[in-house]
Amino acid sequence: MSNTFRNITGTFDILPAPYSVGGSQVAGSAAWQFVEATIRVVMGRFNVQEIRTPIFEQTELIARGVGQLTDIVSKEMFAFERGDTNYVLRPEVTAPVMRAYLQHHLDQQGGVQKLYYIGPCFRAERPQKGRFRQFHQFGCEVIGTPDARADAEVIALMMAVYEAFGVNETTLRLNTLGDEASRPRYKAALQAYLSPYEARLSETSRERLSTNPLRILDTKNADEQDLLQGAPVLVDYIDAESRAHYEELKGLLGDLGVAFVEDPFLVRGLDYYTRTAFELERPNLGAQSALAGGGRYDLLAVEVGSKRPVPAVGFAAGLERLFLALFEQGTALPEAPKPQVFFVALGDEAARWVFSKAQALRHAGLRVGLDLNGRSMKAQMREANRQGAPFTVIVGKDELAAEKAQVKTMETGDQVEVGFNDLTAYLDSEGNATRP
Ligand code: HAM
């Protein structure tokens, strides 16, 4: 048995360079930084501020927020106990954001709160391509308004993120789930329709028939999909106000030029939604097709302890699935930045001088590499090459005596002498020219 540790199945390390594991590509850390920075820019354009909440919360918050009967809460939680409190690694961020909103009385700051997040989430799902046990979500929550413009803005923001990356072939599916009274009426109608066919249903769907029949609408089973063709549709059961809200939202999306398809079978895997529900899909994302999803959740605040309902709407998206789309499209992603200069020293005295000079150049703002292993000049040159530094600064006994270094341009092999005091200025101006 090997005694080296490995990362836990369904998680992955992000390294400086991209790599593949089990047929899946993992982007390098510079690409992650670039993607996250781009998301932040788009969030900023929509005047959304960042919020960061802890990665673990009380289990009760998630259970009540997301819903006891959902797969997420009933099957997929990484939960643990300490003292007499139960904790869970957050499977999503909407309930934690609402908790923070209520706890810090953000409603008293007046106006609508528009908050975004980027960070890890945890679900004990069966790992496969595009599906992990630790994955990363970015998302936005607009809290404090029932206005359909908030729903339209959230959707437009989500689309703008994918547009910023040039992701194409996406389909936005849209539905309305009605208010809290519509749902039980529809649930009863669906149960009445499906019950005679119980024997034809899969085991999962049979289980859901009594507990959470709306989730059967999500089925990937072809026979069940056929069966559902004749099923009652949610739209016929929803209240007039929700219907008007939905019409307004569709009109606003039309004004913004956001294309969508209506999908009366779209239900989401979380229980807190009322009215608007949407999902952004793209083919070839592994076993599933959702890039992102969201909707309105006007009752969540009450579920997690607020005395008054707080109308809100938001979306969340998986970063890994965004990367899958980028890989599939062959989008070029930034690589780890290279040093602007690599110092090569010959002999102990030169090594000492180089070590100090390198720090000085770093303080002046340059990216500087050097050998930390006391290796031969040849090995140091090889390392400079491997790291892709455009310049090497070579210093030995003679250079120390003359107070001049040999500066080699790696691409051409040209070498010039530069006085020690002029090095920073020389490399900075030359380095600027080669910066990405
Ligand atoms: P969700 O649909 O459960 O919604 O997750 C949103 C996105 O997270 C999915 O579309 C997918 O891209 C990504 N995702 C979910 N699970 C995994 C996984 N195991 N591996 C990789 N990616 C995954 C929510 O979480 C809601 N909080 C969205 C929301 C925000 N609703 C209102 N505001």
CSV table of C-alpha atoms and ligand atoms in Angstrom, one decimal:
chain,number,residue,atom,x,y,z
A,1,MET,CA,0.0,0.0,0.0
A,2,SER,CA,1.3,3.4,-0.9
A,3,ASN,CA,1.7,5.8,2.0
A,4,THR,CA,1.5,9.0,0.0
A,5,PHE,CA,-1.7,10.9,0.4
A,6,ARG,CA,-4.0,11.9,-2.5
A,7,ASN,CA,-6.7,14.5,-2.8
A,8,ILE,CA,-10.2,13.3,-2.0
A,9,THR,CA,-12.2,11.9,-4.9
A,10,GLY,CA,-14.4,14.6,-6.4
A,11,THR,CA,-11.9,17.4,-5.5
A,12,PHE,CA,-8.9,18.7,-7.4
A,13,ASP,CA,-5.8,20.8,-6.9
A,14,ILE,CA,-5.3,23.9,-8.9
A,15,LEU,CA,-1.6,24.1,-9.9
A,16,PRO,CA,0.4,26.9,-11.5
A,17,ALA,CA,0.2,25.0,-14.8
A,18,PRO,CA,-2.8,23.3,-16.4
A,19,TYR,CA,-3.0,19.5,-16.2
A,20,SER,CA,-5.4,16.6,-17.0
A,21,VAL,CA,-6.7,14.1,-14.5
A,22,GLY,CA,-9.0,11.2,-15.4
A,23,GLY,CA,-9.7,12.7,-18.8
A,24,SER,CA,-10.7,16.1,-17.2
A,25,GLN,CA,-8.6,19.2,-17.8
A,26,VAL,CA,-7.8,21.5,-14.8
A,27,ALA,CA,-6.9,25.0,-15.7
A,28,GLY,CA,-3.8,26.6,-14.1
A,29,SER,CA,-4.1,29.1,-11.3
A,30,ALA,CA,-3.4,32.1,-13.7
A,31,ALA,CA,-6.4,31.1,-15.7
A,32,TRP,CA,-8.6,30.8,-12.6
A,33,GLN,CA,-7.4,34.3,-11.6
A,34,PHE,CA,-8.2,35.7,-15.0
A,35,VAL,CA,-11.7,34.1,-15.1
A,36,GLU,CA,-12.5,35.3,-11.5
A,37,ALA,CA,-11.2,38.8,-12.4
A,38,THR,CA,-13.4,39.0,-15.5
A,39,ILE,CA,-16.4,37.9,-13.4
A,40,ARG,CA,-15.6,40.7,-10.9
A,41,VAL,CA,-15.4,43.3,-13.7
A,42,VAL,CA,-18.9,42.3,-15.1
A,43,MET,CA,-20.3,42.3,-11.6
A,44,GLY,CA,-18.9,45.8,-11.1
A,45,ARG,CA,-20.6,47.0,-14.3
A,46,PHE,CA,-23.9,46.0,-12.9
A,47,ASN,CA,-23.1,47.8,-9.6
A,48,VAL,CA,-23.0,44.6,-7.6
A,49,GLN,CA,-20.8,44.4,-4.5
A,50,GLU,CA,-18.9,41.4,-3.2
A,51,ILE,CA,-19.9,39.5,-0.1
A,52,ARG,CA,-17.9,36.7,1.5
A,53,THR,CA,-19.5,34.3,3.9
A,54,PRO,CA,-17.9,31.3,5.8
A,55,ILE,CA,-17.7,28.0,4.0
A,56,PHE,CA,-19.6,26.3,6.8
A,57,GLU,CA,-22.9,27.1,8.4
A,58,GLN,CA,-25.3,25.6,10.8
A,59,THR,CA,-27.0,22.6,9.2
A,60,GLU,CA,-30.4,24.0,10.2
A,61,LEU,CA,-29.9,27.1,8.0
A,62,ILE,CA,-29.3,25.0,4.9
A,63,ALA,CA,-31.9,22.4,5.7
A,64,ARG,CA,-34.6,25.0,6.2
A,65,GLY,CA,-33.4,27.2,3.4
A,66,VAL,CA,-32.7,24.7,0.6
A,67,GLY,CA,-35.5,22.3,1.8
A,68,GLN,CA,-35.4,19.0,3.7
A,69,LEU,CA,-36.7,17.0,0.8
A,70,THR,CA,-34.2,18.1,-1.8
A,71,ASP,CA,-31.4,15.8,-2.9
A,72,ILE,CA,-28.9,18.4,-1.7
A,73,VAL,CA,-30.1,18.3,1.9
A,74,SER,CA,-31.3,14.7,2.1
A,75,LYS,CA,-28.4,13.0,0.3
A,76,GLU,CA,-25.5,15.3,-0.5
A,77,MET,CA,-24.5,17.2,2.6
A,78,PHE,CA,-21.0,17.1,4.1
A,79,ALA,CA,-22.2,17.6,7.7
A,80,PHE,CA,-20.4,17.2,11.0
A,81,GLU,CA,-21.0,17.7,14.6
A,82,ARG,CA,-19.0,19.5,17.2
A,83,GLY,CA,-20.3,19.9,20.8
A,84,ASP,CA,-24.0,20.0,20.4
A,85,THR,CA,-24.1,21.9,17.1
A,86,ASN,CA,-24.4,20.4,13.6
A,87,TYR,CA,-22.5,22.1,10.8
A,88,VAL,CA,-22.5,21.6,7.1
A,89,LEU,CA,-20.0,22.6,4.4
A,90,ARG,CA,-22.1,25.0,2.3
A,91,PRO,CA,-23.7,23.3,-0.7
A,92,GLU,CA,-24.7,26.7,-2.1
A,93,VAL,CA,-24.5,30.4,-1.1
A,94,THR,CA,-28.0,31.8,-1.4
A,95,ALA,CA,-29.1,30.7,2.1
A,96,PRO,CA,-25.9,32.0,3.7
A,97,VAL,CA,-26.2,35.3,1.9
A,98,MET,CA,-29.7,35.7,3.2
A,99,ARG,CA,-28.6,34.8,6.7
A,100,ALA,CA,-25.9,37.5,6.5
A,101,TYR,CA,-28.4,40.0,5.1
A,102,LEU,CA,-30.8,39.4,8.0
A,103,GLN,CA,-28.1,39.2,10.6
A,104,HIS,CA,-26.4,42.5,9.6
A,105,HIS,CA,-29.7,44.3,9.0
A,106,LEU,CA,-28.6,45.1,5.5
A,107,ASP,CA,-32.2,46.1,4.8
A,108,GLN,CA,-31.7,49.1,7.0
A,109,GLN,CA,-29.1,50.5,4.7
A,110,GLY,CA,-31.9,51.5,2.4
A,111,GLY,CA,-32.5,50.4,-1.2
A,112,VAL,CA,-31.9,47.1,-2.8
A,113,GLN,CA,-28.8,45.0,-1.9
A,114,LYS,CA,-26.9,43.6,-4.8
A,115,LEU,CA,-24.3,41.1,-3.7
A,116,TYR,CA,-22.0,38.7,-5.5
A,117,TYR,CA,-19.8,35.9,-4.4
A,118,ILE,CA,-17.1,33.6,-5.8
A,119,GLY,CA,-16.1,30.6,-3.8
A,120,PRO,CA,-16.1,26.8,-3.1
A,121,CYS,CA,-19.3,24.8,-2.4
A,122,PHE,CA,-19.6,21.2,-1.4
A,123,ARG,CA,-22.0,18.5,-2.4
A,124,ALA,CA,-21.6,14.7,-2.0
A,125,GLU,CA,-22.7,13.9,-5.5
A,126,ARG,CA,-21.3,11.1,-7.6
A,127,PRO,CA,-18.2,12.7,-9.1
A,128,GLN,CA,-18.0,12.7,-12.9
A,129,LYS,CA,-17.0,15.1,-15.7
A,130,GLY,CA,-18.3,18.6,-14.7
A,131,ARG,CA,-19.6,17.3,-11.4
A,132,PHE,CA,-17.4,17.6,-8.3
A,133,ARG,CA,-17.7,17.3,-4.5
A,134,GLN,CA,-15.9,20.5,-4.0
A,135,PHE,CA,-16.8,22.9,-6.9
A,136,HIS,CA,-16.7,26.6,-7.2
A,137,GLN,CA,-19.7,28.9,-7.7
A,138,PHE,CA,-20.0,32.5,-8.7
A,139,GLY,CA,-23.4,34.1,-8.3
A,140,CYS,CA,-25.3,37.2,-7.5
A,141,GLU,CA,-28.3,37.9,-5.2
A,142,VAL,CA,-30.5,41.0,-5.5
A,143,ILE,CA,-32.3,41.3,-2.2
A,144,GLY,CA,-35.2,43.6,-1.3
A,145,THR,CA,-37.4,44.0,-4.3
A,146,PRO,CA,-40.2,42.1,-6.0
A,147,ASP,CA,-39.8,44.2,-9.1
A,148,ALA,CA,-39.6,42.1,-12.3
A,149,ARG,CA,-36.7,44.4,-13.4
A,150,ALA,CA,-34.6,42.8,-10.7
A,151,ASP,CA,-35.3,39.4,-12.2
A,152,ALA,CA,-34.4,40.7,-15.7
A,153,GLU,CA,-31.3,42.4,-14.4
A,154,VAL,CA,-30.1,39.2,-12.7
A,155,ILE,CA,-30.6,37.2,-15.9
A,156,ALA,CA,-28.9,39.9,-18.0
A,157,LEU,CA,-26.0,39.9,-15.7
A,158,MET,CA,-25.6,36.2,-15.9
A,159,MET,CA,-25.7,36.3,-19.7
A,160,ALA,CA,-23.2,39.2,-19.7
A,161,VAL,CA,-20.7,37.0,-17.8
A,162,TYR,CA,-20.8,34.3,-20.5
A,163,GLU,CA,-20.8,36.9,-23.2
A,164,ALA,CA,-17.6,38.4,-21.7
A,165,PHE,CA,-16.0,35.0,-22.3
A,166,GLY,CA,-17.5,34.5,-25.7
A,167,VAL,CA,-19.3,31.4,-24.6
A,168,ASN,CA,-21.8,30.4,-27.3
A,169,GLU,CA,-24.4,27.8,-28.0
A,170,THR,CA,-26.2,28.6,-24.7
A,171,THR,CA,-29.9,28.2,-24.2
A,172,LEU,CA,-31.8,30.1,-21.5
A,173,ARG,CA,-34.8,28.2,-20.2
A,174,LEU,CA,-37.4,30.2,-18.3
A,175,ASN,CA,-40.4,29.3,-16.2
A,176,THR,CA,-42.6,30.7,-13.4
A,177,LEU,CA,-43.4,28.6,-10.4
A,178,GLY,CA,-46.2,30.9,-9.1
A,179,ASP,CA,-46.7,31.9,-5.5
A,180,GLU,CA,-46.8,29.7,-2.4
A,181,ALA,CA,-50.5,28.8,-2.9
A,182,SER,CA,-50.1,27.7,-6.6
A,183,ARG,CA,-47.6,25.1,-5.8
A,184,PRO,CA,-49.7,22.8,-3.5
A,185,ARG,CA,-52.6,23.0,-6.1
A,186,TYR,CA,-50.3,22.0,-8.9
A,187,LYS,CA,-48.5,19.3,-6.8
A,188,ALA,CA,-51.9,17.7,-6.1
A,189,ALA,CA,-52.9,17.8,-9.8
A,190,LEU,CA,-49.6,16.3,-10.9
A,191,GLN,CA,-49.9,13.5,-8.2
A,192,ALA,CA,-53.4,12.8,-9.4
A,193,TYR,CA,-52.2,12.5,-13.0
A,194,LEU,CA,-49.2,10.4,-12.3
A,195,SER,CA,-50.6,8.0,-9.7
A,196,PRO,CA,-52.3,5.7,-12.1
A,197,TYR,CA,-48.9,5.2,-13.9
A,198,GLU,CA,-47.0,4.6,-10.7
A,199,ALA,CA,-45.8,1.1,-11.9
A,200,ARG,CA,-44.2,2.7,-15.0
A,201,LEU,CA,-42.1,5.2,-12.9
A,202,SER,CA,-38.5,4.7,-12.0
A,203,GLU,CA,-37.7,4.0,-8.3
A,204,THR,CA,-36.5,7.6,-7.8
A,205,SER,CA,-39.7,9.1,-9.4
A,206,ARG,CA,-41.9,6.7,-7.4
A,207,GLU,CA,-40.3,8.0,-4.2
A,208,ARG,CA,-40.7,11.6,-5.4
A,209,LEU,CA,-44.4,11.1,-6.3
A,210,SER,CA,-45.5,11.3,-2.7
A,211,THR,CA,-42.8,13.7,-1.4
A,212,ASN,CA,-41.7,16.1,-4.1
A,213,PRO,CA,-43.6,15.3,-7.4
A,214,LEU,CA,-42.4,18.5,-9.1
A,215,ARG,CA,-38.9,17.0,-9.3
A,216,ILE,CA,-40.3,14.3,-11.6
A,217,LEU,CA,-40.6,17.0,-14.3
A,218,ASP,CA,-36.8,17.0,-14.4
A,219,THR,CA,-36.6,13.4,-15.4
A,220,LYS,CA,-34.1,12.3,-18.0
A,221,ASN,CA,-36.0,8.9,-18.5
A,222,ALA,CA,-37.5,8.9,-22.0
A,223,ASP,CA,-40.6,6.9,-21.0
A,224,GLU,CA,-41.3,9.3,-18.2
A,225,GLN,CA,-40.8,12.2,-20.5
A,226,ASP,CA,-43.4,10.7,-22.8
A,227,LEU,CA,-45.7,10.3,-19.9
A,228,LEU,CA,-45.3,13.9,-18.9
A,229,GLN,CA,-46.4,15.1,-22.3
A,230,GLY,CA,-50.0,14.8,-21.2
A,231,ALA,CA,-49.4,16.0,-17.6
A,232,PRO,CA,-51.0,19.2,-16.3
A,233,VAL,CA,-48.6,22.2,-16.7
A,234,LEU,CA,-47.7,24.5,-13.9
A,235,VAL,CA,-48.5,27.7,-15.9
A,236,ASP,CA,-52.2,26.8,-15.8
A,237,TYR,CA,-52.2,26.7,-12.0
A,238,ILE,CA,-50.4,29.8,-11.1
A,239,ASP,CA,-52.0,32.9,-9.6
A,240,ALA,CA,-52.8,36.0,-11.7
A,241,GLU,CA,-50.2,38.2,-10.0
A,242,SER,CA,-47.4,35.7,-10.7
A,243,ARG,CA,-48.6,35.4,-14.3
A,244,ALA,CA,-48.4,39.2,-14.7
A,245,HIS,CA,-44.9,39.2,-13.2
A,246,TYR,CA,-43.8,36.6,-15.6
A,247,GLU,CA,-45.3,38.5,-18.6
A,248,GLU,CA,-43.5,41.6,-17.5
A,249,LEU,CA,-40.2,39.7,-17.1
A,250,LYS,CA,-40.5,38.3,-20.6
A,251,GLY,CA,-41.2,41.7,-22.0
A,252,LEU,CA,-38.2,43.2,-20.2
A,253,LEU,CA,-35.9,40.4,-21.5
A,254,GLY,CA,-37.3,41.1,-25.0
A,255,ASP,CA,-36.3,44.8,-24.6
A,256,LEU,CA,-32.8,43.7,-23.5
A,257,GLY,CA,-32.5,41.4,-26.5
A,258,VAL,CA,-32.0,38.4,-24.2
A,259,ALA,CA,-33.2,35.3,-26.0
A,260,PHE,CA,-35.0,32.6,-24.0
A,261,VAL,CA,-37.2,29.6,-24.4
A,262,GLU,CA,-40.1,29.0,-22.1
A,263,ASP,CA,-40.1,25.6,-20.4
A,264,PRO,CA,-43.2,24.7,-18.4
A,265,PHE,CA,-41.3,21.6,-17.1
A,266,LEU,CA,-38.4,23.6,-15.6
A,267,VAL,CA,-38.2,23.1,-11.9
A,268,ARG,CA,-35.1,23.6,-9.8
A,269,GLY,CA,-33.4,21.3,-7.3
A,270,LEU,CA,-33.9,23.7,-4.5
A,271,ASP,CA,-37.2,24.4,-2.7
A,272,TYR,CA,-37.0,28.1,-2.1
A,273,TYR,CA,-38.2,29.3,-5.4
A,274,THR,CA,-41.3,31.3,-6.1
A,275,ARG,CA,-42.3,32.8,-9.4
A,276,THR,CA,-39.2,33.1,-11.7
A,277,ALA,CA,-37.0,30.0,-12.3
A,278,PHE,CA,-34.4,29.8,-15.0
A,279,GLU,CA,-31.4,27.7,-16.2
A,280,LEU,CA,-28.7,28.4,-18.7
A,281,GLU,CA,-27.7,25.3,-20.6
A,282,ARG,CA,-25.0,24.3,-23.0
A,283,PRO,CA,-24.3,21.0,-24.6
A,284,ASN,CA,-21.1,19.0,-23.9
A,285,LEU,CA,-20.7,19.9,-20.2
A,286,GLY,CA,-20.2,16.3,-19.2
A,287,ALA,CA,-23.1,14.3,-17.7
A,288,GLN,CA,-25.2,17.4,-17.2
A,289,SER,CA,-26.1,20.5,-19.2
A,290,ALA,CA,-26.5,23.4,-16.7
A,291,LEU,CA,-24.0,26.2,-16.8
A,292,ALA,CA,-26.0,28.2,-14.3
A,293,GLY,CA,-29.4,28.5,-12.7
A,294,GLY,CA,-31.4,30.7,-10.4
A,295,GLY,CA,-34.7,32.3,-9.7
A,296,ARG,CA,-36.8,34.3,-7.3
A,297,TYR,CA,-37.0,33.2,-3.7
A,298,ASP,CA,-39.4,35.6,-1.9
A,299,LEU,CA,-40.1,33.1,1.0
A,300,LEU,CA,-36.5,32.1,1.9
A,301,ALA,CA,-36.1,34.9,4.4
A,302,VAL,CA,-39.1,33.7,6.4
A,303,GLU,CA,-37.9,30.1,6.2
A,304,VAL,CA,-34.6,31.1,7.8
A,305,GLY,CA,-36.2,33.2,10.6
A,306,SER,CA,-37.2,36.6,9.3
A,307,LYS,CA,-40.5,37.9,10.6
A,308,ARG,CA,-41.2,39.6,7.3
A,309,PRO,CA,-40.8,38.2,3.8
A,310,VAL,CA,-37.9,39.7,1.9
A,311,PRO,CA,-38.4,39.5,-1.9
A,312,ALA,CA,-35.2,38.5,-3.7
A,313,VAL,CA,-33.8,36.9,-6.9
A,314,GLY,CA,-30.5,35.6,-7.9
A,315,PHE,CA,-28.4,33.1,-9.9
A,316,ALA,CA,-25.4,30.9,-9.3
A,317,ALA,CA,-23.0,29.2,-11.8
A,318,GLY,CA,-20.3,26.6,-11.7
A,319,LEU,CA,-16.8,27.8,-12.5
A,320,GLU,CA,-15.8,24.2,-13.6
A,321,ARG,CA,-18.6,24.2,-16.1
A,322,LEU,CA,-17.6,27.6,-17.4
A,323,PHE,CA,-14.1,26.2,-17.9
A,324,LEU,CA,-15.5,23.1,-19.7
A,325,ALA,CA,-17.2,25.5,-22.2
A,326,LEU,CA,-14.0,27.4,-22.6
A,327,PHE,CA,-11.9,24.3,-23.2
A,328,GLU,CA,-14.5,23.0,-25.6
A,329,GLN,CA,-14.4,26.3,-27.6
A,330,GLY,CA,-10.6,26.3,-27.6
A,331,THR,CA,-10.5,29.7,-25.8
A,332,ALA,CA,-6.9,30.7,-25.0
A,333,LEU,CA,-6.4,31.2,-21.3
A,334,PRO,CA,-3.5,33.1,-19.6
A,335,GLU,CA,-0.6,31.1,-18.4
A,336,ALA,CA,1.4,31.7,-15.2
A,337,PRO,CA,3.4,34.9,-15.5
A,338,LYS,CA,7.1,34.5,-16.3
A,339,PRO,CA,9.9,36.3,-14.5
A,340,GLN,CA,11.0,39.4,-16.3
A,341,VAL,CA,14.6,38.6,-15.5
A,342,PHE,CA,16.5,35.7,-14.1
A,343,PHE,CA,19.8,36.2,-12.2
A,344,VAL,CA,22.7,33.9,-12.8
A,345,ALA,CA,25.7,34.0,-10.5
A,346,LEU,CA,29.2,32.5,-10.8
A,347,GLY,CA,30.9,31.9,-7.5
A,348,ASP,CA,29.9,32.6,-3.9
A,349,GLU,CA,30.6,36.3,-3.8
A,350,ALA,CA,28.6,36.9,-6.9
A,351,ALA,CA,25.8,34.8,-5.5
A,352,ARG,CA,25.6,37.0,-2.4
A,353,TRP,CA,25.5,40.2,-4.5
A,354,VAL,CA,22.9,38.7,-6.8
A,355,PHE,CA,20.7,37.7,-3.9
A,356,SER,CA,20.6,41.2,-2.6
A,357,LYS,CA,20.2,42.8,-6.0
A,358,ALA,CA,17.3,40.5,-6.8
A,359,GLN,CA,15.4,41.7,-3.7
A,360,ALA,CA,16.1,45.3,-4.6
A,361,LEU,CA,14.7,44.8,-8.1
A,362,ARG,CA,11.6,43.2,-6.6
A,363,HIS,CA,11.1,46.2,-4.4
A,364,ALA,CA,11.3,48.3,-7.6
A,365,GLY,CA,8.4,46.2,-8.9
A,366,LEU,CA,10.1,43.7,-11.3
A,367,ARG,CA,9.3,39.9,-11.4
A,368,VAL,CA,12.7,38.4,-10.6
A,369,GLY,CA,13.8,34.8,-10.5
A,370,LEU,CA,17.1,33.3,-9.2
A,371,ASP,CA,18.7,30.0,-8.3
A,372,LEU,CA,18.2,28.9,-4.7
A,373,ASN,CA,20.2,25.7,-5.0
A,374,GLY,CA,23.8,26.8,-5.6
A,375,ARG,CA,23.8,25.2,-9.0
A,376,SER,CA,26.3,25.5,-11.8
A,377,MET,CA,26.1,28.4,-14.3
A,378,LYS,CA,24.9,26.0,-17.0
A,379,ALA,CA,22.1,24.7,-14.7
A,380,GLN,CA,21.2,28.3,-13.8
A,381,MET,CA,21.0,29.2,-17.6
A,382,ARG,CA,18.9,26.1,-18.2
A,383,GLU,CA,16.5,27.2,-15.4
A,384,ALA,CA,16.2,30.7,-16.8
A,385,ASN,CA,15.3,29.2,-20.1
A,386,ARG,CA,12.8,26.8,-18.6
A,387,GLN,CA,11.1,29.6,-16.7
A,388,GLY,CA,10.9,31.6,-19.9
A,389,ALA,CA,12.6,34.8,-18.6
A,390,PRO,CA,13.3,37.1,-21.5
A,391,PHE,CA,16.5,38.4,-19.9
A,392,THR,CA,19.3,36.9,-17.7
A,393,VAL,CA,21.7,39.0,-15.7
A,394,ILE,CA,25.0,37.2,-15.4
A,395,VAL,CA,27.4,38.2,-12.7
A,396,GLY,CA,30.8,36.7,-11.8
A,397,LYS,CA,34.1,37.9,-10.3
A,398,ASP,CA,35.0,40.2,-13.3
A,399,GLU,CA,31.6,41.8,-13.3
A,400,LEU,CA,31.7,42.5,-9.6
A,401,ALA,CA,35.1,44.2,-10.0
A,402,ALA,CA,33.9,46.3,-12.9
A,403,GLU,CA,30.4,46.9,-11.3
A,404,LYS,CA,28.8,45.9,-14.6
A,405,ALA,CA,26.6,42.9,-15.3
A,406,GLN,CA,26.2,40.9,-18.6
A,407,VAL,CA,22.6,41.2,-19.6
A,408,LYS,CA,21.6,38.5,-22.1
A,409,THR,CA,18.4,38.7,-24.3
A,410,MET,CA,17.4,35.1,-24.4
A,411,GLU,CA,15.5,35.2,-27.7
A,412,THR,CA,18.4,36.6,-29.7
A,413,GLY,CA,21.3,35.6,-27.6
A,414,ASP,CA,22.6,39.2,-27.7
A,415,GLN,CA,24.6,40.3,-24.7
A,416,VAL,CA,25.3,43.8,-23.4
A,417,GLU,CA,27.1,45.2,-20.4
A,418,VAL,CA,25.0,47.3,-18.0
A,419,GLY,CA,26.3,49.2,-15.0
A,420,PHE,CA,25.0,47.9,-11.7
A,421,ASN,CA,23.3,51.2,-11.0
A,422,ASP,CA,21.5,51.2,-14.3
A,423,LEU,CA,20.2,47.7,-14.1
A,424,THR,CA,16.8,48.5,-12.6
A,425,ALA,CA,16.0,51.2,-15.2
A,426,TYR,CA,17.4,49.0,-18.1
A,427,LEU,CA,15.4,45.9,-17.2
A,428,ASP,CA,12.3,47.8,-16.3
A,429,SER,CA,12.1,49.6,-19.7
A,430,GLU,CA,13.1,46.5,-21.6
A,431,GLY,CA,10.8,44.4,-19.3
A,432,ASN,CA,7.9,46.6,-20.0
A,433,ALA,CA,8.2,46.0,-23.6
A,434,THR,CA,7.9,42.3,-23.1
A,435,ARG,CA,5.2,42.3,-20.5
A,436,PRO,CA,2.0,40.6,-21.7
B,1,HAM,P1,-27.8,25.1,-8.4
B,1,HAM,O1,-28.6,24.9,-9.7
B,1,HAM,O2,-27.9,24.0,-7.4
B,1,HAM,O3,-28.3,26.5,-7.8
B,1,HAM,O4,-26.3,25.4,-8.7
B,1,HAM,C1,-25.9,26.4,-9.6
B,1,HAM,C2,-24.8,25.9,-10.5
B,1,HAM,O5,-23.7,25.4,-9.7
B,1,HAM,C3,-25.1,24.8,-11.4
B,1,HAM,O6,-25.8,25.2,-12.6
B,1,HAM,C4,-23.8,24.2,-11.8
B,1,HAM,O7,-23.1,25.0,-12.8
B,1,HAM,C5,-23.0,24.4,-10.5
B,1,HAM,N1,-23.0,23.1,-9.7
B,1,HAM,C6,-23.9,22.6,-8.9
B,1,HAM,N2,-23.5,21.5,-8.4
B,1,HAM,C7,-22.3,21.2,-8.9
B,1,HAM,C8,-21.4,20.1,-8.8
B,1,HAM,N3,-21.6,19.1,-7.9
B,1,HAM,N4,-20.2,20.1,-9.5
B,1,HAM,C9,-20.0,21.2,-10.3
B,1,HAM,N5,-20.8,22.2,-10.5
B,1,HAM,C10,-22.0,22.2,-9.8
B,1,HAM,C11,-27.9,27.0,-6.7
B,1,HAM,O8,-27.0,26.6,-6.1
B,1,HAM,C12,-28.7,28.3,-6.3
B,1,HAM,N6,-28.1,28.8,-5.0
B,1,HAM,C13,-28.7,29.3,-7.4
B,1,HAM,C14,-29.4,30.5,-7.0
B,1,HAM,C15,-28.8,31.7,-6.6
B,1,HAM,N7,-30.7,30.7,-6.9
B,1,HAM,C16,-31.0,32.0,-6.5
B,1,HAM,N8,-29.8,32.6,-6.3
